[in-house]
C-alpha atoms as one frame of an Amber mdcrd trajectory, in Angstrom:
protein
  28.979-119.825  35.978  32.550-120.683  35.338  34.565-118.132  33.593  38.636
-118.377  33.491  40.878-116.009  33.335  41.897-117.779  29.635  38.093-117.512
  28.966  38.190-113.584  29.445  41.577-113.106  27.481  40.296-115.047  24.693
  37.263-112.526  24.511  39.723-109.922  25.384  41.714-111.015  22.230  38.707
-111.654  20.076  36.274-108.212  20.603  36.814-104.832  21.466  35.867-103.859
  24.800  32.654-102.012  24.971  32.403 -99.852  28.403  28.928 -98.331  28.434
  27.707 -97.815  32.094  29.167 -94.561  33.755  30.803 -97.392  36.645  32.933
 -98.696  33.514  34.205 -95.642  32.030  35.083 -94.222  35.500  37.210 -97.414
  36.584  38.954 -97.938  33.119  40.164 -94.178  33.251  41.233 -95.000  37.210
  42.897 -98.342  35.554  44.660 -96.152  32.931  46.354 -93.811  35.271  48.498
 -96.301  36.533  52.134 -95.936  34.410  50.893 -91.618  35.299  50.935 -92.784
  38.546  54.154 -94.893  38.972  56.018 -92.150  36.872  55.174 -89.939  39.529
  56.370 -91.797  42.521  59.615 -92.981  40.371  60.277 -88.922  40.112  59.087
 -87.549  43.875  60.360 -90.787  45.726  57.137 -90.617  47.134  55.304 -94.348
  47.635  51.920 -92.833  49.753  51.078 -91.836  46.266  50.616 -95.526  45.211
  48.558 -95.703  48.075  46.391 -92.811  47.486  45.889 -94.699  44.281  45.167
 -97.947  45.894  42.518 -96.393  47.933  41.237 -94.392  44.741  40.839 -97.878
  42.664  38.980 -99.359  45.847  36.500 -96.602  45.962  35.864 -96.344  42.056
  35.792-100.243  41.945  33.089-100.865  45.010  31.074 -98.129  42.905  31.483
-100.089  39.608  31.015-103.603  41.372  27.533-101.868  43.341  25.944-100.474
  39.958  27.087-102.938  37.193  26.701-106.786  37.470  28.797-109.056  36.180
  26.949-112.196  36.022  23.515-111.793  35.832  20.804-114.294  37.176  17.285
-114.875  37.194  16.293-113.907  40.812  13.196-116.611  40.829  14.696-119.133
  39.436  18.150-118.297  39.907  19.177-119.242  36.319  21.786-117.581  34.344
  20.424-115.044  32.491  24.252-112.776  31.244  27.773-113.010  31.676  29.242
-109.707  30.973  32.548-109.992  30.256  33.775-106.911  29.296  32.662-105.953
  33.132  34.868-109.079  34.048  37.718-107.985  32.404  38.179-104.947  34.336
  37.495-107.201  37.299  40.447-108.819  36.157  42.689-105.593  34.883  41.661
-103.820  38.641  42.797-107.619  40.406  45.985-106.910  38.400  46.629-103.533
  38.886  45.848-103.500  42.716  48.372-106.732  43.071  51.517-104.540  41.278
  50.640-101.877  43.315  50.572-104.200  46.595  53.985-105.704  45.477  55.932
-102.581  44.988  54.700-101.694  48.165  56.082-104.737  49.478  52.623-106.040
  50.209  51.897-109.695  49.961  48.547-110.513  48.399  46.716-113.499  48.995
  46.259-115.645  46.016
């Protein structure tokens, strides 16, 4: 399956995000704490709080990405069955949010 990143914004755009699964809620309230966050180490001077956060987005996404499947296929015939793309939209908002966390630590991603 071939899904862009203009594919997902244009669903972004076009339907409300529906987070059902336990996995989804708990990442998009992780997601959401990030300007909490950055306030935070703004006010303490404090940057091993971004990485505390880092680490806290890994767990909560490895959980999400374990129970919730993105893209869905038939396991005989290995067909595509779903494409879930509210679920790849917070693949997308995590990818984001790790990468501005990476960068004002000064950490290079690789692209």
């Amino acid at each position: 399956a071939v899904v862009s990143t203009q594919s997902t914004g244009e669903h972004a755009r076009a339907h409300p995000i529906s987070l059902e699964h336990e996995a989804e809620l708990k990442l998009a309230k992780i997601l959401l704490r990030f300007p909490e966050v950055i306030e935070e180490v703004t006010e303490t001077l404090q940057p091993h709080t971004l990485c505390n956060y880092l680490y806290d987005i890994s767990t909560v996404f490895t959980y999400f990405y374990d129970k919730c499947y993105c893209i869905e296929r038939n396991r005989e015939t290995g067909e595509l069955v779903k494409i879930h793309m509210d679920r790849l939209l917070l693949c997308e908002a995590s990818a984001q949010v790790m990468e501005k966390c990476f960068d004002l630590l000064g950490i290079k991603t690789v692209s």
